[in-house]
XYZ file of C-alpha atoms in Angstrom:
571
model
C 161.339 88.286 118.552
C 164.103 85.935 120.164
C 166.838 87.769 122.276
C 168.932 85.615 124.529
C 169.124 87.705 128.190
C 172.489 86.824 129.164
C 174.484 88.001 132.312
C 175.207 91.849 130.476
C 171.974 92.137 129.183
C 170.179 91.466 132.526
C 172.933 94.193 134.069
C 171.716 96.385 131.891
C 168.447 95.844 132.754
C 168.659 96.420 136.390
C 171.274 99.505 135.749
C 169.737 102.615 137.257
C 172.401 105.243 135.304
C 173.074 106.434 132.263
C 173.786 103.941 129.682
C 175.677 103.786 126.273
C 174.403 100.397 124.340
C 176.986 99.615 121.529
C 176.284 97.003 118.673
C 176.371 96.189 115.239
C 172.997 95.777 113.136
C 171.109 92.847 114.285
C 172.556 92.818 117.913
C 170.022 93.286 119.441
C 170.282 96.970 120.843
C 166.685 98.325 120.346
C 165.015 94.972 121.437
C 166.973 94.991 124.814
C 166.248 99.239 125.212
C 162.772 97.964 124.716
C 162.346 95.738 127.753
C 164.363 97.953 129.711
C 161.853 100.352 128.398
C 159.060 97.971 130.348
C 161.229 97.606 132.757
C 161.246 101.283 134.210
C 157.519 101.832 133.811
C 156.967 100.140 137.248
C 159.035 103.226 138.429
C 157.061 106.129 137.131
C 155.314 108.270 138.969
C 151.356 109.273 137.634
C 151.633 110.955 134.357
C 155.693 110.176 133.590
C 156.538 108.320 130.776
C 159.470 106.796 129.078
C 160.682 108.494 125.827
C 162.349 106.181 122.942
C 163.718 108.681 120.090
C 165.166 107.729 117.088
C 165.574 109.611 113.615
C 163.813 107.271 110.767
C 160.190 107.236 111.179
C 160.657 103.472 109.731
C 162.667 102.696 112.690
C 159.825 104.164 114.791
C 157.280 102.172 113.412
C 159.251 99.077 113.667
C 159.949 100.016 117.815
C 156.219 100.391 117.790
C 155.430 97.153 116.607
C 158.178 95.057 118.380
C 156.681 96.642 121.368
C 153.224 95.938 120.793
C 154.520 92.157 120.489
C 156.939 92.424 124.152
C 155.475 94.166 126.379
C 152.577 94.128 128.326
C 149.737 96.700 127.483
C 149.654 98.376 130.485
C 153.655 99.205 130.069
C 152.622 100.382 126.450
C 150.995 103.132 127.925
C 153.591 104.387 129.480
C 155.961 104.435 127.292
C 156.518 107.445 124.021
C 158.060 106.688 120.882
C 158.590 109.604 118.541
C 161.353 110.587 115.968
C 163.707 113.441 117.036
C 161.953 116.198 114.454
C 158.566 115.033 116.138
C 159.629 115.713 119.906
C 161.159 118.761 119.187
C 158.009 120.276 117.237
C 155.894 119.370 119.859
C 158.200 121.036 122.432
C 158.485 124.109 119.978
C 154.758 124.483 119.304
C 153.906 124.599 122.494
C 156.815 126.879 123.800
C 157.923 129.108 120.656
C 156.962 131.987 122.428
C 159.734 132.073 125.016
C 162.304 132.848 121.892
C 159.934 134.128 119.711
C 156.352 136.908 119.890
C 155.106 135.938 116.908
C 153.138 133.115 118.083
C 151.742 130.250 117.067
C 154.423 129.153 115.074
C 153.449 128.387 111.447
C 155.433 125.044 110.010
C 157.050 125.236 106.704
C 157.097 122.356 104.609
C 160.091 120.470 102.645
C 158.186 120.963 99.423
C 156.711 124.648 100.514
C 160.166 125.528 101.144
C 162.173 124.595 97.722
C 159.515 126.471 95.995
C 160.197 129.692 98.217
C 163.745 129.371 98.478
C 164.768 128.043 95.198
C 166.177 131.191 94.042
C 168.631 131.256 97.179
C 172.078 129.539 96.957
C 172.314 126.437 99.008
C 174.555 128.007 101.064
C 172.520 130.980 102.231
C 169.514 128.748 102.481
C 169.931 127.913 106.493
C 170.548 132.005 106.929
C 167.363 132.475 105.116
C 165.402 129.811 107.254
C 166.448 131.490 110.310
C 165.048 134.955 108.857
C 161.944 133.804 107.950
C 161.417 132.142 111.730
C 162.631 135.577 113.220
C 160.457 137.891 111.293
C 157.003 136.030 110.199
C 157.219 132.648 112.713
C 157.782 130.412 109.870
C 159.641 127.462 111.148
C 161.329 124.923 108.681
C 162.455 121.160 109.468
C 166.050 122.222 109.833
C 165.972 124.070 112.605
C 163.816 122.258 114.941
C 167.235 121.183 116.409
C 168.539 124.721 116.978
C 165.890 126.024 118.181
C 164.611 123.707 120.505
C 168.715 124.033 121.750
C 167.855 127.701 122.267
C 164.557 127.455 123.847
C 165.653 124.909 126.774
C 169.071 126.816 127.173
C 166.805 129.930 128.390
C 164.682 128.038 129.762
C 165.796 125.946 132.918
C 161.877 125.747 134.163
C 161.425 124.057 130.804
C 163.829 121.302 130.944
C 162.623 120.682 134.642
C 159.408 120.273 132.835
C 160.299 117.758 129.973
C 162.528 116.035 132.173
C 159.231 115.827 135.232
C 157.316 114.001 132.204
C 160.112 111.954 130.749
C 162.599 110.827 133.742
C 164.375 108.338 131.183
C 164.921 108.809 127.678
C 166.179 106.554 124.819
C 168.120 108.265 122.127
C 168.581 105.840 119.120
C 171.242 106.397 116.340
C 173.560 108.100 118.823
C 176.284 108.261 116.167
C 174.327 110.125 113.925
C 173.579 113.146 116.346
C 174.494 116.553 115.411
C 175.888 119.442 117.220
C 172.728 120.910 118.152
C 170.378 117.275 119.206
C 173.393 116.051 121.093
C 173.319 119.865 122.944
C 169.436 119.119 123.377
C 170.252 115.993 124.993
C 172.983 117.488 127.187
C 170.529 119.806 128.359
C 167.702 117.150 129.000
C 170.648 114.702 130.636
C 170.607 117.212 133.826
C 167.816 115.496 135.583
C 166.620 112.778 132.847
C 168.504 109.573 132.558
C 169.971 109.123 129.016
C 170.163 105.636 127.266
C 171.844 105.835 124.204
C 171.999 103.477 121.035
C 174.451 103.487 118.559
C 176.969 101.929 116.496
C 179.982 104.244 115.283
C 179.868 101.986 111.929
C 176.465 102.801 111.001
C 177.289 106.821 110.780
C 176.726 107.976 107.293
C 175.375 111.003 108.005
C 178.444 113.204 108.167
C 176.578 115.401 105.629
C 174.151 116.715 108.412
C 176.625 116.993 111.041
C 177.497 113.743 112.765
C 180.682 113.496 114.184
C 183.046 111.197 114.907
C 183.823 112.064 118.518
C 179.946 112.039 119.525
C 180.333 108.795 121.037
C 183.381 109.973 122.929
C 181.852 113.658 124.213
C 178.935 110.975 125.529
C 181.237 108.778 127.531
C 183.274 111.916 128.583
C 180.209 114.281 129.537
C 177.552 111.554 130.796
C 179.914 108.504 132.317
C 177.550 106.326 131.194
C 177.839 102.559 131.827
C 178.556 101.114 128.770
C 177.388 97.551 126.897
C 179.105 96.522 123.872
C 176.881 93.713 122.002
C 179.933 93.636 119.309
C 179.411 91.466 116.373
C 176.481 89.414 117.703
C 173.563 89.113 115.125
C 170.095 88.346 115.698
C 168.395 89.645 112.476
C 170.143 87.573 110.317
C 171.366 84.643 112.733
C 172.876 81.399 110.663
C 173.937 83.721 107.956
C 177.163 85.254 107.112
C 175.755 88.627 106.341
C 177.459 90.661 109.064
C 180.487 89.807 108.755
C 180.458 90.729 104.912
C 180.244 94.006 106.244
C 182.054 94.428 108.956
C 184.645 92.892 106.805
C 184.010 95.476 104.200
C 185.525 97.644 106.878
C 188.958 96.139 106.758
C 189.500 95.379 103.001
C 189.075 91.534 104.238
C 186.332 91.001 101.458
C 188.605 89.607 99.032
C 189.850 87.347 100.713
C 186.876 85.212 102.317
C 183.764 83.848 100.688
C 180.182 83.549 101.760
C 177.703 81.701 101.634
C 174.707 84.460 102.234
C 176.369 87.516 100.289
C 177.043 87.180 96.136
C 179.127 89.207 94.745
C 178.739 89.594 91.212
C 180.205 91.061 89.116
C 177.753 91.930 85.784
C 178.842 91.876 82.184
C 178.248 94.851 79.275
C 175.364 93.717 76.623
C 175.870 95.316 73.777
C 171.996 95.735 72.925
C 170.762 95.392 76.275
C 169.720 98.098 78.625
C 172.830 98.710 81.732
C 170.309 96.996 84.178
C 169.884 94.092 82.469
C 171.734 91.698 84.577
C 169.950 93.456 87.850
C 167.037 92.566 86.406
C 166.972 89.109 85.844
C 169.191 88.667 89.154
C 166.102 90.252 90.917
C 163.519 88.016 89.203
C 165.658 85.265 90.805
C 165.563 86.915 93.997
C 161.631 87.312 93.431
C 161.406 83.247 92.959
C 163.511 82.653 96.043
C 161.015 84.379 98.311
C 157.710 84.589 97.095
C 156.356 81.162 98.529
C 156.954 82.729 101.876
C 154.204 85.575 103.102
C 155.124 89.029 103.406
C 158.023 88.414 101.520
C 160.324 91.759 100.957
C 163.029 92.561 99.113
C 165.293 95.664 98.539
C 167.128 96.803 95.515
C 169.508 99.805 97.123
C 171.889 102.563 94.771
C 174.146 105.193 95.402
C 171.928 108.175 93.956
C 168.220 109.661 93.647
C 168.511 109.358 89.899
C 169.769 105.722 89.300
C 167.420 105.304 91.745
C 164.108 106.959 88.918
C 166.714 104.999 86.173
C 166.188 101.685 88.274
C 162.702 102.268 88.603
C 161.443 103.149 85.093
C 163.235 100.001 83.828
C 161.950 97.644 86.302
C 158.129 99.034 84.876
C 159.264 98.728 81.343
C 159.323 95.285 79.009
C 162.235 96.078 77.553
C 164.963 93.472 76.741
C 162.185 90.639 76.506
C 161.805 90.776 80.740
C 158.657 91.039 82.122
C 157.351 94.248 84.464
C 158.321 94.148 87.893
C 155.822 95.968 90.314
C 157.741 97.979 93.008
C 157.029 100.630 95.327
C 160.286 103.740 95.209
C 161.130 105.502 97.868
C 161.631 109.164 96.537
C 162.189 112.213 98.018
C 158.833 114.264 98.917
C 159.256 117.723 97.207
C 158.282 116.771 93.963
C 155.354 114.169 94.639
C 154.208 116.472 97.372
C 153.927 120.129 95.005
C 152.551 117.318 91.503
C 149.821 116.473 94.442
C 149.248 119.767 95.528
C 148.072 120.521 91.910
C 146.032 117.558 91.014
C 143.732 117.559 94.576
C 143.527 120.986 93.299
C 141.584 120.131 89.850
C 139.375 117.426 92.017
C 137.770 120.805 92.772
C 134.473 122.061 91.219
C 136.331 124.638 89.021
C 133.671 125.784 86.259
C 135.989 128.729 84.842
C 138.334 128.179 82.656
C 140.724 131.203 82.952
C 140.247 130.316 86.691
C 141.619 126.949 86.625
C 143.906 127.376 83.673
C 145.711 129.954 86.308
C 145.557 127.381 89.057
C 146.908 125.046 87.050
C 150.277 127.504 85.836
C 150.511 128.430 89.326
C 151.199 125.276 90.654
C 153.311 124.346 87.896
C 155.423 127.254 88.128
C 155.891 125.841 91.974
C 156.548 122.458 90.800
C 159.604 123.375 88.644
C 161.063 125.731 91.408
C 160.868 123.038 94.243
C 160.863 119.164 92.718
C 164.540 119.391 93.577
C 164.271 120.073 97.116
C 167.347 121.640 98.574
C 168.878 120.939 94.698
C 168.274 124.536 93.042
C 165.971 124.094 89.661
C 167.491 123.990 86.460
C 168.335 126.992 85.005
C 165.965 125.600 81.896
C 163.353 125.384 84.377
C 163.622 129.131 86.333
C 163.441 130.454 82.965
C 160.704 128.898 81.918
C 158.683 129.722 85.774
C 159.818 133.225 84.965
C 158.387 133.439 81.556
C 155.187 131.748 83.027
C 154.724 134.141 85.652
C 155.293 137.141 83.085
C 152.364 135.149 80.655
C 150.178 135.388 83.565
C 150.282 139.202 84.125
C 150.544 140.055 80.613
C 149.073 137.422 78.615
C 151.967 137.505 76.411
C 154.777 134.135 75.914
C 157.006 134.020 73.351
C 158.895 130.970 72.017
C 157.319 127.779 70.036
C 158.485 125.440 73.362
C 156.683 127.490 75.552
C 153.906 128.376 72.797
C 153.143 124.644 73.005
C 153.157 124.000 76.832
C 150.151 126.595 76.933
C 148.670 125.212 74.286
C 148.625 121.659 76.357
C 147.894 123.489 79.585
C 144.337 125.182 77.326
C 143.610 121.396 76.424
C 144.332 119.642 79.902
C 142.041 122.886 81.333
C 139.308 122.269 79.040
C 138.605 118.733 78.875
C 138.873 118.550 82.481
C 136.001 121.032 82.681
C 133.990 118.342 81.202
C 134.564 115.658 83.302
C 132.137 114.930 85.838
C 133.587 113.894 89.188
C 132.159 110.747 91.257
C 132.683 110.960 94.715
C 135.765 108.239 94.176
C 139.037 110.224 95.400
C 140.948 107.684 93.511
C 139.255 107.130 90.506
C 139.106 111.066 90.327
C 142.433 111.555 90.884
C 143.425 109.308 88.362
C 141.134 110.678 85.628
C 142.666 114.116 86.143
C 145.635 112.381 86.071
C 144.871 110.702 82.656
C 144.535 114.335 81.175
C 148.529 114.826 81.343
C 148.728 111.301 79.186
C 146.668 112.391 77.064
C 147.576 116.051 76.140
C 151.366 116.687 77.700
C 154.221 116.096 75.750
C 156.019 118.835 76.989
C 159.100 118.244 79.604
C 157.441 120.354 82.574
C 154.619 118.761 82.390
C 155.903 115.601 81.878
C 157.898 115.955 85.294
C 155.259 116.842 86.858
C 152.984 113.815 85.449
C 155.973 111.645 86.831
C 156.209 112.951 90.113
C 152.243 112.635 90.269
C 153.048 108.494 90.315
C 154.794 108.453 93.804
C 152.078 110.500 95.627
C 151.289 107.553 98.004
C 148.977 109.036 99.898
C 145.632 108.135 98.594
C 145.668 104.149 99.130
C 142.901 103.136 100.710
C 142.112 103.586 103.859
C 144.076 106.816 104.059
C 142.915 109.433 106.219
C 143.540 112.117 103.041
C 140.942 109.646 101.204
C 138.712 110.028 103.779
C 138.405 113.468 104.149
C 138.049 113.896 100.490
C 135.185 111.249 100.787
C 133.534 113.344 103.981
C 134.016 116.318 101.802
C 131.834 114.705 99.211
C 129.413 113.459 101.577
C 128.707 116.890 102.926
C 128.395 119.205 99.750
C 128.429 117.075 96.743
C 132.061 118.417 95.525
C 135.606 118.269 96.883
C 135.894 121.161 98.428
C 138.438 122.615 100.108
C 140.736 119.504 98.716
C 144.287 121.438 98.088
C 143.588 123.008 101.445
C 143.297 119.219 102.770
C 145.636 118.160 100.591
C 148.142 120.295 102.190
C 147.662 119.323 105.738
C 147.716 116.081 105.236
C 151.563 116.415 104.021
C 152.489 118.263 106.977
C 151.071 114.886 109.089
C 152.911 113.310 106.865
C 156.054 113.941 107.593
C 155.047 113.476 111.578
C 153.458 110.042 111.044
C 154.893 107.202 111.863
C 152.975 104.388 110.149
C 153.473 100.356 110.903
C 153.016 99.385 107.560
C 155.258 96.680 106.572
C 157.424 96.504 103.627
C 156.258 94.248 101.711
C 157.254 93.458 97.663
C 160.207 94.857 96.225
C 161.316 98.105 97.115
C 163.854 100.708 95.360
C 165.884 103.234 97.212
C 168.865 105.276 97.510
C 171.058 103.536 100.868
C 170.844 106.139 103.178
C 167.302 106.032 102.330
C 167.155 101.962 103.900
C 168.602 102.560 106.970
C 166.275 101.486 109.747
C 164.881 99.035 107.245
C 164.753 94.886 106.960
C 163.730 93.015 104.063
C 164.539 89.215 103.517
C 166.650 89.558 100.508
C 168.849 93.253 100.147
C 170.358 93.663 96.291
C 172.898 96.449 95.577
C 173.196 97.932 92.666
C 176.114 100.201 91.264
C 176.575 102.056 87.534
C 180.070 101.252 85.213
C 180.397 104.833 85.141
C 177.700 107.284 87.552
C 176.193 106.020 90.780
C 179.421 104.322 91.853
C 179.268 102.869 95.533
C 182.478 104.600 96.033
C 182.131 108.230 94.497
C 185.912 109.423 94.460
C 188.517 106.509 94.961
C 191.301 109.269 95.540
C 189.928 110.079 98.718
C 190.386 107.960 101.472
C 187.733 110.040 103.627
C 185.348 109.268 100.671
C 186.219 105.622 100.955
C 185.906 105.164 104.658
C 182.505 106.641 104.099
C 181.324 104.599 101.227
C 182.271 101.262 103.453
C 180.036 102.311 106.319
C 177.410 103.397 103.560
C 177.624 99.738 102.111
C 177.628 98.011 105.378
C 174.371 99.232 106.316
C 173.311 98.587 102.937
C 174.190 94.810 102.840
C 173.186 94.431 106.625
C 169.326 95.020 105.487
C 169.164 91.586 104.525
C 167.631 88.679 106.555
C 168.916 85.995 104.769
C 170.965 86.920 101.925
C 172.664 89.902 100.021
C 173.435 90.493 96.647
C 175.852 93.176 95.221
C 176.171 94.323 91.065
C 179.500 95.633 90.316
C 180.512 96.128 86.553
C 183.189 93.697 85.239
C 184.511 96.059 83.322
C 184.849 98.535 86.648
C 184.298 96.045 89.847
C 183.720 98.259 92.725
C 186.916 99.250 94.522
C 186.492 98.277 98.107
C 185.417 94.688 97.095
């Protein structure tokens, strides 16, 4: 990592307030809070540390790594690099019971909570997360914010104490803040020094309550000094890549060309699938890159489902192009409640009305949740009602449903007859096999799909090793949807290093805090549209941030797919 440490930078360096760092992507803001990051270690007392923040755990992991390469190990020690959700669980945790007597806290996950709450309106599902932590302690991702808020507003012993063990802290993504983590931050900025990162043209997360003015209540509550890196680009220096998009924000796209970003614009086949074009543009991406090591590349789109649509075409043959291999970047819900029933049947179920109710059980959860914070369909609650009715009664009526426990009875009794091996993959994957080989219905068929992004189980996991100890000790996975389910609650704390490598597919929001050497962006003639409602200028000034951190991913070049019949509208 290369960073030129001019005259400002070394300012900033030796600055002992609190600091706004502005930038664009690429200039260099998280490498310089890094070595400042060294820097102040020589000024902690025993037991202090610096705190870096930041929201993507992929952002994290990169930090992590850049600073395992920059600074010296005993500054590494000293220094604590967490996401925002991860800081303020471990405050909560520890603290809950300042705001709330029913203590310890249990934590609710994404996936745990569409299946409880998918009968609740979207709208009353934040009302019914806050019941739930009053009356039974059950705490859900989306209030960690709030609550945290609450607890250190009470509590002025308790922000003396954060503050004692973090003197400085980092906040990354300033611009994406909401109400309640920039109040957390006010709090913690009365005896902490704040350093904040952001870039106003990088804020796509309006949805969740960023706000414009954030950057100005910073300057006008905190008076920090503030750096403004600009336009200056180190992660894809020599290229023309960022100023395609910060020319996407003033319409000047039409009127330059570049040498690092394509547009182009694709042409309707007749007899060929929508995505042909993106296709054979990616295997031309693919050749590009792949004499290089670690090569990565990035095909980005406006929505989870041209996102599945991408995905399932990429793995076909179709149109006389070959399988591409890719690794897609979906939501957790549904992988997380299709795993939750197959480390179930690893198991030593011998009983078949025992497993077959297992089995319904957790499929009646799957269709309630795999949307997340979506409600089911109404297809789907019907059919999770009429299950849960079969299992009290016994009794189903209708030749769809007829035939889903029909293939339930077949999936329940060959898998009776398998004989497990002490291989948490290859077990997996035979139970797996069962839902090819008997399921034709649609639940089950989601659920089968879902079961392929559960990414988890690679080797070297620590869920395949404690399926492997469990083995060890009695012969059977026991205890595996138990262990199953705390693993997914790590999960969503971890904050691997793992490099993206290959080709990757994901919505945009979804790449942000991301890198890959070649970025490839991907919109519909008529659904997923980069721009969702050309009417509305709010929409639009949205939808050029969204692309600018879209193109922006790219090291050293950027393509965008826009139908000829419909070319995007802000290109």
């Amino acid at each position: 990592m290369n960073l030129k440490i001019c005259s400002e930078r070394q300012r900033l360096l030796e600055s002992a307030s609190n600091l706004l760092v502005l930038g664009g992507p690429g200039s260099g803001k998280t490498t310089i809070a890094i070595l400042k990051c060294s820097k102040e270690t020589a000024n902690l007392l025993s037991g202090q540390k610096t705190l870096f923040l930041s929201f993507a755990r992929a952002t994290v992991a990169r930090v992590i790594e850049s600073a395992n390469d920059i600074i010296p190990k005993e500054s590494l020690e000293k220094i604590e690099v967490n996401t925002y959700h991860g800081f303020f669980w471990n405050i909560l945790r520890s603290h809950s019971y300042l705001i709330n007597p029913i203590y310890p806290l249990s934590l609710i996950t994404p996936s745990e909570a569409a299946v409880r709450l998918s009968h609740v309106p979207s709208a009353e599902r934040h009302d019914e997360f806050k019941k739930m932590f009053r009356n039974e302690g059950v705490l859900g991702f989306d209030l960690f914010a709030t609550y945290t808020k609450d607890l250190l507003k009470r509590s002025k012993k308790m922000r003396s104490l954060i503050s004692g063990a973090f003197p400085i802290i980092f906040v990354d993504e300033f611009q994406d803040t909401n109400k309640e983590e920039w109040e957390v931050i006010k709090l913690l900025s009365e005896s902490s020094t704040i350093i904040a990162l952001a870039d106003a043209d990088q804020r796509i997360y309006e949805f969740r309550g960023a706000d414009p003015a954030r950057i100005g209540q910073l300057i006008t509550t905190l008076n920090p000094l503030t750096f403004d890196f600009g336009i200056e680009n180190n992660r894809s220096n020599g290229t023309d890549i960022a100023k395609f998009g910060n020319d996407l924000l003033t319409g000047a796209t039409r009127s330059n060309l570049y040498n690092n970003v394509e547009i182009y614009k694709y042409p309707y086949y007749k007899k060929l699938n929508e995505m042909y074009s993106l296709k054979t543009k990616l295997l031309s991406g693919i050749n590009r890159v792949k004499g290089s090591s670690n090569w990565s590349i990035a095909l980005l789109v406006p929505t989870k489902k041209q996102m599945l649509q991408a995905s399932n075409y990429l793995l076909s043959s179709k149109d006389n192009l070959p399988s591409i291999d890719h690794d897609v970047s979906v939501d957790s819900e549904g992988p997380s409640l299709a795993g939750a029933l197959f480390s179930l049947m690893l198991e030593n179920y011998t009983q078949f009305d025992v497993l077959k109710t297992q089995i319904l059980e957790s499929l009646i959860s799957h269709m309630r949740g795999r949307k997340g914070s979506s409600p089911p369909t109404i297809a789907d609650m019907k059919l999770s009602i009429a299950l849960e009715e079969y299992l009290k009664t016994g009794k189903i009526r209708g030749s769809r449903r007829l035939a889903l426990v029909k293939e339930v009875d077949e999936i329940v009794q060959n898998r009776l007859s398998i004989k497990m091996t002490g291989n948490p993959w290859d077990d997996w994957f035979s139970n797996l096999k069962l839902f090819f080989d008997f399921a034709n219905e649609s639940a089950l068929e989601n659920l089968r799909e879902d079961a392929r992004y559960v990414r988890i189980l690679h080797k070297g996991s620590s869920l395949r090793e404690s399926l492997s100890a469990q083995w060890r000790s009695y012969g059977e996975y026991r205890d595996a949807s138990l262990i199953f389910s705390e693993h997914i609650k790590q999960e969503n704390f971890s904050m691997t290093t793992r490099k993206h490598v290959g080709i990757h597919v994901m919505t945009i929001h979804k790449a942000k805090g991301k890198q890959f050497d070649e970025v490839f962006l991907y919109e519909g003639f008529m659904r997923g549209r980069f721009v969702r409602n050309p009417l509305d200028l709010k929409a639009i000034e949205q939808s050029k941030l969204l692309m600018r951190v879209g193109v922006t991913r790219a090291i050293s070049k950027a393509t965008v797919l826009t139908p000829s019949g419909k070319p995007c509208e802000i290109i």
